[in-house]
Amino acid sequence: MPVIDSQPDGVPVWFDLNSSEPVAAAKFYGDLFNWDCTEPDEQFGGYATFSYQDKRIAGIGPKMAPDTPDFWGMYFQTSDINASVKKVTEAGGSVLVEPMEIPELGTMAIVTDRGSNPDTAPGLNPHGAVFGFWEPQSHKGFQLYMEVNAPCYFELQTTDHAAAVDFYSQVLDSPVVTVSDTDEFRYSQLAQQGQGPGEGHAGIMDASKYLPTEVPSHWGIYIGVDNADATAAKATELGGTVVQGPEDTPYGRLATINDPWGAMIKLHQVL
């Protein structure tokens, strides 16, 4: 398991759960993915950190806004968070949490992209998908990637594919490569210089034909598992629900689950 100790700007570097029941949720995910969890740190609002085999994986904490649903949020790496947030507003996005330093660890901000669907779920920002930026100091983000029980992909489900492609290419200053551009399957990837289709680190899916009007555009996180069927079944045993799959796709065997409090996370069979 190669340990990740740094990431380039513009790639996902961290993700965390905004939970209505963080203690119970920590047990659910610990049982599901064999994650350990630190004790909640009251200095940081009850925030705690998941790890797998002593490698940092993700965070968990109480919801900042009680009237929002439980959800997993993701963060892009930046070396200049103020400049990144400025790019968001210039590209038509909005700022939910201004840059806030976490002493010695890094600086975070929460923003939204330039959405187009005003009929969002109650309590969610109507302007687009929520995501974050992280400017690291000692905390460099997750330490495992594309491994079992670790993150392996990030994907935006958007109601306005063209607007999303334009927005993220501007804000992240990253190439966007086309994987498919048909009415049946319109998909792009955020990439690094020199990467082609299928090599990118995050996807942008045109979900306009199937995303319910009450569901806003949103980012999803895939966790690597050795058996998607067994993990989905275990999630059900632990009180979660299977939203989709498991099913074979051109990109592997995938499934989508909700935890017992409604937060969605995806499974990707990596072995």
PDB file of C-alpha atoms in Angstrom:
ATOM      1  CA  MET A   1       0.000   0.000   0.000  1.00  0.00           C
ATOM      2  CA  PRO A   2       1.850   3.119  -1.176  1.00  0.00           C
ATOM      3  CA  VAL A   3       1.241   5.954   1.267  1.00  0.00           C
ATOM      4  CA  ILE A   4       0.247   9.307  -0.249  1.00  0.00           C
ATOM      5  CA  ASP A   5       2.094  12.217   1.328  1.00  0.00           C
ATOM      6  CA  SER A   6       1.289  14.975  -1.166  1.00  0.00           C
ATOM      7  CA  GLN A   7      -1.141  15.867  -3.955  1.00  0.00           C
ATOM      8  CA  PRO A   8      -1.003  18.357  -6.823  1.00  0.00           C
ATOM      9  CA  ASP A   9      -3.394  21.286  -6.886  1.00  0.00           C
ATOM     10  CA  GLY A  10      -6.801  20.625  -8.425  1.00  0.00           C
ATOM     11  CA  VAL A  11      -7.215  16.994  -7.360  1.00  0.00           C
ATOM     12  CA  PRO A  12      -9.435  15.608  -4.576  1.00  0.00           C
ATOM     13  CA  VAL A  13      -7.449  15.460  -1.370  1.00  0.00           C
ATOM     14  CA  TRP A  14      -9.982  14.864   1.430  1.00  0.00           C
ATOM     15  CA  PHE A  15     -13.604  13.974   2.165  1.00  0.00           C
ATOM     16  CA  ASP A  16     -15.705  13.983   5.306  1.00  0.00           C
ATOM     17  CA  LEU A  17     -19.133  13.114   6.629  1.00  0.00           C
ATOM     18  CA  ASN A  18     -21.492  15.780   7.927  1.00  0.00           C
ATOM     19  CA  SER A  19     -23.526  13.646  10.309  1.00  0.00           C
ATOM     20  CA  SER A  20     -26.579  14.033  12.515  1.00  0.00           C
ATOM     21  CA  GLU A  21     -25.350  11.073  14.586  1.00  0.00           C
ATOM     22  CA  PRO A  22     -21.542  11.147  14.353  1.00  0.00           C
ATOM     23  CA  VAL A  23     -20.877   8.596  17.098  1.00  0.00           C
ATOM     24  CA  ALA A  24     -23.296   6.039  15.669  1.00  0.00           C
ATOM     25  CA  ALA A  25     -22.173   6.817  12.107  1.00  0.00           C
ATOM     26  CA  ALA A  26     -18.541   6.264  13.076  1.00  0.00           C
ATOM     27  CA  LYS A  27     -19.479   2.786  14.286  1.00  0.00           C
ATOM     28  CA  PHE A  28     -21.444   2.060  11.085  1.00  0.00           C
ATOM     29  CA  TYR A  29     -18.544   2.942   8.801  1.00  0.00           C
ATOM     30  CA  GLY A  30     -16.042   1.318  11.123  1.00  0.00           C
ATOM     31  CA  ASP A  31     -17.952  -1.945  10.901  1.00  0.00           C
ATOM     32  CA  LEU A  32     -18.532  -1.583   7.151  1.00  0.00           C
ATOM     33  CA  PHE A  33     -15.023  -0.647   5.985  1.00  0.00           C
ATOM     34  CA  ASN A  34     -12.897  -1.745   8.948  1.00  0.00           C
ATOM     35  CA  TRP A  35     -12.087   1.890   9.645  1.00  0.00           C
ATOM     36  CA  ASP A  36     -10.803   3.058  13.014  1.00  0.00           C
ATOM     37  CA  CYS A  37     -11.939   6.427  14.318  1.00  0.00           C
ATOM     38  CA  THR A  38     -10.319   8.891  16.676  1.00  0.00           C
ATOM     39  CA  GLU A  39     -12.197  10.344  19.614  1.00  0.00           C
ATOM     40  CA  PRO A  40     -14.166  13.486  18.676  1.00  0.00           C
ATOM     41  CA  ASP A  41     -12.040  16.583  19.243  1.00  0.00           C
ATOM     42  CA  GLU A  42     -14.136  19.232  20.959  1.00  0.00           C
ATOM     43  CA  GLN A  43     -11.501  21.836  20.091  1.00  0.00           C
ATOM     44  CA  PHE A  44     -12.566  21.310  16.479  1.00  0.00           C
ATOM     45  CA  GLY A  45     -16.321  21.060  17.030  1.00  0.00           C
ATOM     46  CA  GLY A  46     -16.402  17.305  17.659  1.00  0.00           C
ATOM     47  CA  TYR A  47     -14.511  16.432  14.464  1.00  0.00           C
ATOM     48  CA  ALA A  48     -12.891  12.999  14.261  1.00  0.00           C
ATOM     49  CA  THR A  49     -10.752  11.159  11.717  1.00  0.00           C
ATOM     50  CA  PHE A  50     -11.184   7.733  10.124  1.00  0.00           C
ATOM     51  CA  SER A  51      -8.120   5.633   9.392  1.00  0.00           C
ATOM     52  CA  TYR A  52      -7.409   2.242   7.865  1.00  0.00           C
ATOM     53  CA  GLN A  53      -4.343   0.287   8.947  1.00  0.00           C
ATOM     54  CA  ASP A  54      -3.040   3.484  10.572  1.00  0.00           C
ATOM     55  CA  LYS A  55      -3.406   5.496   7.347  1.00  0.00           C
ATOM     56  CA  ARG A  56      -5.612   8.595   7.360  1.00  0.00           C
ATOM     57  CA  ILE A  57      -8.741   8.126   5.201  1.00  0.00           C
ATOM     58  CA  ALA A  58     -11.545  10.621   5.915  1.00  0.00           C
ATOM     59  CA  GLY A  59     -13.188  12.853   8.497  1.00  0.00           C
ATOM     60  CA  ILE A  60     -16.484  12.904  10.355  1.00  0.00           C
ATOM     61  CA  GLY A  61     -18.197  15.561  12.414  1.00  0.00           C
ATOM     62  CA  PRO A  62     -21.562  17.017  13.451  1.00  0.00           C
ATOM     63  CA  LYS A  63     -23.465  18.866  10.745  1.00  0.00           C
ATOM     64  CA  MET A  64     -22.702  22.571  10.643  1.00  0.00           C
ATOM     65  CA  ALA A  65     -26.293  23.308   9.593  1.00  0.00           C
ATOM     66  CA  PRO A  66     -28.854  21.153  11.461  1.00  0.00           C
ATOM     67  CA  ASP A  67     -31.544  21.533   8.771  1.00  0.00           C
ATOM     68  CA  THR A  68     -29.402  19.961   6.009  1.00  0.00           C
ATOM     69  CA  PRO A  69     -29.365  16.229   5.200  1.00  0.00           C
ATOM     70  CA  ASP A  70     -26.412  14.090   6.206  1.00  0.00           C
ATOM     71  CA  PHE A  71     -23.877  14.040   3.373  1.00  0.00           C
ATOM     72  CA  TRP A  72     -20.308  13.246   2.411  1.00  0.00           C
ATOM     73  CA  GLY A  73     -18.386  16.298   1.226  1.00  0.00           C
ATOM     74  CA  MET A  74     -15.159  16.395  -0.756  1.00  0.00           C
ATOM     75  CA  TYR A  75     -12.270  18.864  -0.996  1.00  0.00           C
ATOM     76  CA  PHE A  76      -9.875  19.809  -3.768  1.00  0.00           C
ATOM     77  CA  GLN A  77      -6.253  20.571  -2.992  1.00  0.00           C
ATOM     78  CA  THR A  78      -5.107  24.162  -3.431  1.00  0.00           C
ATOM     79  CA  SER A  79      -1.890  25.984  -2.590  1.00  0.00           C
ATOM     80  CA  ASP A  80      -3.708  29.355  -2.519  1.00  0.00           C
ATOM     81  CA  ILE A  81      -7.171  29.003  -1.034  1.00  0.00           C
ATOM     82  CA  ASN A  82      -8.032  32.696  -1.277  1.00  0.00           C
ATOM     83  CA  ALA A  83      -7.296  32.688  -5.001  1.00  0.00           C
ATOM     84  CA  SER A  84      -9.341  29.480  -5.440  1.00  0.00           C
ATOM     85  CA  VAL A  85     -12.353  30.955  -3.668  1.00  0.00           C
ATOM     86  CA  LYS A  86     -12.082  34.101  -5.764  1.00  0.00           C
ATOM     87  CA  LYS A  87     -12.132  31.954  -8.929  1.00  0.00           C
ATOM     88  CA  VAL A  88     -15.352  30.310  -7.695  1.00  0.00           C
ATOM     89  CA  THR A  89     -17.212  33.615  -7.440  1.00  0.00           C
ATOM     90  CA  GLU A  90     -15.765  34.840 -10.741  1.00  0.00           C
ATOM     91  CA  ALA A  91     -17.014  31.647 -12.427  1.00  0.00           C
ATOM     92  CA  GLY A  92     -20.537  32.066 -11.019  1.00  0.00           C
ATOM     93  CA  GLY A  93     -20.329  29.878  -7.913  1.00  0.00           C
ATOM     94  CA  SER A  94     -20.992  30.892  -4.324  1.00  0.00           C
ATOM     95  CA  VAL A  95     -19.129  30.735  -1.030  1.00  0.00           C
ATOM     96  CA  LEU A  96     -20.778  28.988   1.918  1.00  0.00           C
ATOM     97  CA  VAL A  97     -17.817  29.034   4.338  1.00  0.00           C
ATOM     98  CA  GLU A  98     -15.055  31.570   3.835  1.00  0.00           C
ATOM     99  CA  PRO A  99     -11.445  30.337   4.194  1.00  0.00           C
ATOM    100  CA  MET A 100     -10.965  29.228   7.781  1.00  0.00           C
ATOM    101  CA  GLU A 101      -7.631  28.157   9.211  1.00  0.00           C
ATOM    102  CA  ILE A 102      -7.448  24.978  11.285  1.00  0.00           C
ATOM    103  CA  PRO A 103      -4.329  25.693  13.373  1.00  0.00           C
ATOM    104  CA  GLU A 104      -1.263  23.793  12.146  1.00  0.00           C
ATOM    105  CA  LEU A 105      -3.369  21.460   9.964  1.00  0.00           C
ATOM    106  CA  GLY A 106      -4.461  23.639   7.034  1.00  0.00           C
ATOM    107  CA  THR A 107      -7.143  26.003   5.761  1.00  0.00           C
ATOM    108  CA  MET A 108     -10.586  25.005   4.503  1.00  0.00           C
ATOM    109  CA  ALA A 109     -13.390  26.670   2.565  1.00  0.00           C
ATOM    110  CA  ILE A 110     -16.800  25.413   1.415  1.00  0.00           C
ATOM    111  CA  VAL A 111     -18.267  26.597  -1.891  1.00  0.00           C
ATOM    112  CA  THR A 112     -20.777  25.635  -4.575  1.00  0.00           C
ATOM    113  CA  ASP A 113     -20.387  25.400  -8.316  1.00  0.00           C
ATOM    114  CA  ARG A 114     -22.525  27.198 -10.879  1.00  0.00           C
ATOM    115  CA  GLY A 115     -25.726  25.182 -10.810  1.00  0.00           C
ATOM    116  CA  SER A 116     -28.848  25.592 -12.898  1.00  0.00           C
ATOM    117  CA  ASN A 117     -31.560  23.676 -11.061  1.00  0.00           C
ATOM    118  CA  PRO A 118     -33.514  25.855  -8.587  1.00  0.00           C
ATOM    119  CA  ASP A 119     -35.764  22.992  -7.407  1.00  0.00           C
ATOM    120  CA  THR A 120     -33.373  21.530  -4.889  1.00  0.00           C
ATOM    121  CA  ALA A 121     -34.056  19.563  -1.743  1.00  0.00           C
ATOM    122  CA  PRO A 122     -35.062  21.652   1.296  1.00  0.00           C
ATOM    123  CA  GLY A 123     -32.079  23.040   3.162  1.00  0.00           C
ATOM    124  CA  LEU A 124     -29.566  22.572   0.343  1.00  0.00           C
ATOM    125  CA  ASN A 125     -27.980  25.467  -1.489  1.00  0.00           C
ATOM    126  CA  PRO A 126     -29.885  25.938  -4.767  1.00  0.00           C
ATOM    127  CA  HIS A 127     -26.947  27.229  -6.751  1.00  0.00           C
ATOM    128  CA  GLY A 128     -25.075  24.014  -7.436  1.00  0.00           C
ATOM    129  CA  ALA A 129     -23.043  21.144  -6.071  1.00  0.00           C
ATOM    130  CA  VAL A 130     -21.290  21.717  -2.754  1.00  0.00           C
ATOM    131  CA  PHE A 131     -17.559  21.055  -2.474  1.00  0.00           C
ATOM    132  CA  GLY A 132     -14.564  22.334  -0.563  1.00  0.00           C
ATOM    133  CA  PHE A 133     -10.984  23.463  -0.883  1.00  0.00           C
ATOM    134  CA  TRP A 134      -8.145  22.404   1.388  1.00  0.00           C
ATOM    135  CA  GLU A 135      -4.826  24.231   1.610  1.00  0.00           C
ATOM    136  CA  PRO A 136      -2.648  21.836   3.588  1.00  0.00           C
ATOM    137  CA  GLN A 137      -0.123  22.482   6.291  1.00  0.00           C
ATOM    138  CA  SER A 138       0.664  19.362   8.332  1.00  0.00           C
ATOM    139  CA  HIS A 139      -2.542  17.588   7.222  1.00  0.00           C
ATOM    140  CA  LYS A 140      -1.910  16.440   3.639  1.00  0.00           C
ATOM    141  CA  GLY A 141      -5.253  14.690   3.107  1.00  0.00           C
ATOM    142  CA  PHE A 142      -6.046  10.999   2.712  1.00  0.00           C
ATOM    143  CA  GLN A 143      -3.036   8.672   2.679  1.00  0.00           C
ATOM    144  CA  LEU A 144      -4.441   5.788   0.626  1.00  0.00           C
ATOM    145  CA  TYR A 145      -6.063   5.812  -2.815  1.00  0.00           C
ATOM    146  CA  MET A 146      -7.371   3.093  -5.141  1.00  0.00           C
ATOM    147  CA  GLU A 147      -7.070   0.522  -2.374  1.00  0.00           C
ATOM    148  CA  VAL A 148      -9.626  -1.602  -0.552  1.00  0.00           C
ATOM    149  CA  ASN A 149     -11.367   0.472   2.148  1.00  0.00           C
ATOM    150  CA  ALA A 150      -9.921   3.697   0.739  1.00  0.00           C
ATOM    151  CA  PRO A 151     -11.242   6.331  -1.692  1.00  0.00           C
ATOM    152  CA  CYS A 152     -10.839   5.402  -5.335  1.00  0.00           C
ATOM    153  CA  TYR A 153     -12.831   7.964  -7.354  1.00  0.00           C
ATOM    154  CA  PHE A 154     -14.895  11.145  -7.135  1.00  0.00           C
ATOM    155  CA  GLU A 155     -17.814  11.959  -9.422  1.00  0.00           C
ATOM    156  CA  LEU A 156     -20.129  14.905  -9.984  1.00  0.00           C
ATOM    157  CA  GLN A 157     -23.740  14.198 -10.921  1.00  0.00           C
ATOM    158  CA  THR A 158     -24.831  17.428 -12.606  1.00  0.00           C
ATOM    159  CA  THR A 159     -28.004  18.766 -14.189  1.00  0.00           C
ATOM    160  CA  ASP A 160     -25.970  21.081 -16.451  1.00  0.00           C
ATOM    161  CA  HIS A 161     -22.988  19.229 -17.867  1.00  0.00           C
ATOM    162  CA  ALA A 162     -21.739  22.043 -20.105  1.00  0.00           C
ATOM    163  CA  ALA A 163     -21.836  24.584 -17.280  1.00  0.00           C
ATOM    164  CA  ALA A 164     -20.038  22.189 -14.925  1.00  0.00           C
ATOM    165  CA  VAL A 165     -17.266  21.465 -17.431  1.00  0.00           C
ATOM    166  CA  ASP A 166     -16.747  25.183 -17.975  1.00  0.00           C
ATOM    167  CA  PHE A 167     -16.846  25.968 -14.248  1.00  0.00           C
ATOM    168  CA  TYR A 168     -14.368  23.333 -13.034  1.00  0.00           C
ATOM    169  CA  SER A 169     -11.915  23.888 -15.858  1.00  0.00           C
ATOM    170  CA  GLN A 170     -11.812  27.574 -14.853  1.00  0.00           C
ATOM    171  CA  VAL A 171     -11.760  27.130 -11.097  1.00  0.00           C
ATOM    172  CA  LEU A 172      -9.301  24.226 -10.902  1.00  0.00           C
ATOM    173  CA  ASP A 173      -7.244  25.331 -13.900  1.00  0.00           C
ATOM    174  CA  SER A 174      -7.323  21.699 -15.028  1.00  0.00           C
ATOM    175  CA  PRO A 175      -7.843  20.080 -18.414  1.00  0.00           C
ATOM    176  CA  VAL A 176     -11.240  18.469 -18.896  1.00  0.00           C
ATOM    177  CA  VAL A 177     -11.207  15.456 -21.220  1.00  0.00           C
ATOM    178  CA  THR A 178     -14.273  14.010 -22.955  1.00  0.00           C
ATOM    179  CA  VAL A 179     -14.998  10.345 -22.292  1.00  0.00           C
ATOM    180  CA  SER A 180     -18.335  10.242 -24.141  1.00  0.00           C
ATOM    181  CA  ASP A 181     -20.545  12.908 -25.697  1.00  0.00           C
ATOM    182  CA  THR A 182     -23.843  11.338 -26.721  1.00  0.00           C
ATOM    183  CA  ASP A 183     -27.362  11.979 -25.485  1.00  0.00           C
ATOM    184  CA  GLU A 184     -27.320   8.516 -23.897  1.00  0.00           C
ATOM    185  CA  PHE A 185     -24.008   8.977 -22.067  1.00  0.00           C
ATOM    186  CA  ARG A 186     -22.316  12.343 -21.666  1.00  0.00           C
ATOM    187  CA  TYR A 187     -19.271  12.144 -19.417  1.00  0.00           C
ATOM    188  CA  SER A 188     -16.079  14.139 -18.864  1.00  0.00           C
ATOM    189  CA  GLN A 189     -13.118  13.845 -16.537  1.00  0.00           C
ATOM    190  CA  LEU A 190     -10.955  16.324 -14.682  1.00  0.00           C
ATOM    191  CA  ALA A 191      -7.383  15.446 -15.532  1.00  0.00           C
ATOM    192  CA  GLN A 192      -3.779  16.508 -15.148  1.00  0.00           C
ATOM    193  CA  GLN A 193      -1.652  17.637 -18.061  1.00  0.00           C
ATOM    194  CA  GLY A 194      -0.975  14.703 -20.383  1.00  0.00           C
ATOM    195  CA  GLN A 195      -3.824  12.517 -19.108  1.00  0.00           C
ATOM    196  CA  GLY A 196      -6.399  11.214 -21.575  1.00  0.00           C
ATOM    197  CA  PRO A 197      -9.936   9.779 -21.278  1.00  0.00           C
ATOM    198  CA  GLY A 198     -10.123   7.145 -18.550  1.00  0.00           C
ATOM    199  CA  GLU A 199      -7.057   8.496 -16.743  1.00  0.00           C
ATOM    200  CA  GLY A 200      -8.637  11.436 -14.893  1.00  0.00           C
ATOM    201  CA  HIS A 201      -9.046  11.713 -11.135  1.00  0.00           C
ATOM    202  CA  ALA A 202     -12.699  12.837 -11.051  1.00  0.00           C
ATOM    203  CA  GLY A 203     -15.726  12.551 -13.305  1.00  0.00           C
ATOM    204  CA  ILE A 204     -18.490  14.903 -14.471  1.00  0.00           C
ATOM    205  CA  MET A 205     -21.647  12.976 -15.360  1.00  0.00           C
ATOM    206  CA  ASP A 206     -24.586  14.466 -17.239  1.00  0.00           C
ATOM    207  CA  ALA A 207     -27.407  13.443 -14.899  1.00  0.00           C
ATOM    208  CA  SER A 208     -30.065  15.737 -16.372  1.00  0.00           C
ATOM    209  CA  LYS A 209     -32.155  12.863 -17.744  1.00  0.00           C
ATOM    210  CA  TYR A 210     -32.444  10.897 -14.512  1.00  0.00           C
ATOM    211  CA  LEU A 211     -31.693  13.079 -11.479  1.00  0.00           C
ATOM    212  CA  PRO A 212     -35.015  13.905  -9.767  1.00  0.00           C
ATOM    213  CA  THR A 213     -35.886  17.595  -9.782  1.00  0.00           C
ATOM    214  CA  GLU A 214     -35.822  17.694  -5.982  1.00  0.00           C
ATOM    215  CA  VAL A 215     -32.235  16.367  -5.894  1.00  0.00           C
ATOM    216  CA  PRO A 216     -29.502  18.948  -6.551  1.00  0.00           C
ATOM    217  CA  SER A 217     -26.301  18.349  -8.468  1.00  0.00           C
ATOM    218  CA  HIS A 218     -23.845  16.710  -6.073  1.00  0.00           C
ATOM    219  CA  TRP A 219     -20.448  15.086  -5.682  1.00  0.00           C
ATOM    220  CA  GLY A 220     -20.223  11.376  -4.883  1.00  0.00           C
ATOM    221  CA  ILE A 221     -17.308   9.446  -3.382  1.00  0.00           C
ATOM    222  CA  TYR A 222     -16.403   5.870  -4.323  1.00  0.00           C
ATOM    223  CA  ILE A 223     -14.814   3.597  -1.733  1.00  0.00           C
ATOM    224  CA  GLY A 224     -12.793   0.630  -2.934  1.00  0.00           C
ATOM    225  CA  VAL A 225     -14.032  -2.784  -1.765  1.00  0.00           C
ATOM    226  CA  ASP A 226     -12.931  -6.325  -2.534  1.00  0.00           C
ATOM    227  CA  ASN A 227     -16.526  -7.544  -2.967  1.00  0.00           C
ATOM    228  CA  ALA A 228     -19.279  -5.048  -3.778  1.00  0.00           C
ATOM    229  CA  ASP A 229     -22.073  -7.587  -3.212  1.00  0.00           C
ATOM    230  CA  ALA A 230     -20.816  -8.596   0.217  1.00  0.00           C
ATOM    231  CA  THR A 231     -20.211  -4.993   1.281  1.00  0.00           C
ATOM    232  CA  ALA A 232     -23.669  -3.892   0.114  1.00  0.00           C
ATOM    233  CA  ALA A 233     -25.236  -6.795   1.990  1.00  0.00           C
ATOM    234  CA  LYS A 234     -23.282  -5.882   5.120  1.00  0.00           C
ATOM    235  CA  ALA A 235     -24.432  -2.266   4.838  1.00  0.00           C
ATOM    236  CA  THR A 236     -28.022  -3.524   4.892  1.00  0.00           C
ATOM    237  CA  GLU A 237     -27.322  -5.708   7.936  1.00  0.00           C
ATOM    238  CA  LEU A 238     -25.917  -2.640   9.708  1.00  0.00           C
ATOM    239  CA  GLY A 239     -29.072  -0.611   9.030  1.00  0.00           C
ATOM    240  CA  GLY A 240     -28.183   1.057   5.733  1.00  0.00           C
ATOM    241  CA  THR A 241     -29.938   0.673   2.396  1.00  0.00           C
ATOM    242  CA  VAL A 242     -28.804  -0.272  -1.099  1.00  0.00           C
ATOM    243  CA  VAL A 243     -29.802   2.515  -3.504  1.00  0.00           C
ATOM    244  CA  GLN A 244     -28.398   0.971  -6.678  1.00  0.00           C
ATOM    245  CA  GLY A 245     -26.626  -2.232  -7.686  1.00  0.00           C
ATOM    246  CA  PRO A 246     -24.392  -4.006  -7.208  1.00  0.00           C
ATOM    247  CA  GLU A 247     -23.971  -4.219 -10.975  1.00  0.00           C
ATOM    248  CA  ASP A 248     -21.257  -4.768 -13.553  1.00  0.00           C
ATOM    249  CA  THR A 249     -20.353  -1.719 -15.645  1.00  0.00           C
ATOM    250  CA  PRO A 250     -17.586  -0.958 -18.144  1.00  0.00           C
ATOM    251  CA  TYR A 251     -15.784   0.638 -15.188  1.00  0.00           C
ATOM    252  CA  GLY A 252     -16.083  -2.247 -12.756  1.00  0.00           C
ATOM    253  CA  ARG A 253     -18.662  -3.610 -10.357  1.00  0.00           C
ATOM    254  CA  LEU A 254     -20.393  -0.700  -8.637  1.00  0.00           C
ATOM    255  CA  ALA A 255     -23.042  -0.086  -6.000  1.00  0.00           C
ATOM    256  CA  THR A 256     -24.557   2.894  -4.191  1.00  0.00           C
ATOM    257  CA  ILE A 257     -25.634   2.761  -0.560  1.00  0.00           C
ATOM    258  CA  ASN A 258     -27.097   5.077   2.035  1.00  0.00           C
ATOM    259  CA  ASP A 259     -26.081   4.889   5.658  1.00  0.00           C
ATOM    260  CA  PRO A 260     -28.889   4.662   8.271  1.00  0.00           C
ATOM    261  CA  TRP A 261     -29.150   8.483   8.371  1.00  0.00           C
ATOM    262  CA  GLY A 262     -29.375   8.966   4.606  1.00  0.00           C
ATOM    263  CA  ALA A 263     -25.806   9.899   3.638  1.00  0.00           C
ATOM    264  CA  MET A 264     -24.896   8.364   0.279  1.00  0.00           C
ATOM    265  CA  ILE A 265     -21.605   6.693  -0.562  1.00  0.00           C
ATOM    266  CA  LYS A 266     -20.606   4.526  -3.525  1.00  0.00           C
ATOM    267  CA  LEU A 267     -18.746   1.208  -3.727  1.00  0.00           C
ATOM    268  CA  HIS A 268     -16.235   0.230  -6.393  1.00  0.00           C
ATOM    269  CA  GLN A 269     -14.945  -3.329  -6.487  1.00  0.00           C
ATOM    270  CA  VAL A 270     -11.204  -2.899  -6.998  1.00  0.00           C
ATOM    271  CA  LEU A 271     -10.026  -6.525  -6.880  1.00  0.00           C
TER     272      LEU A 271
END
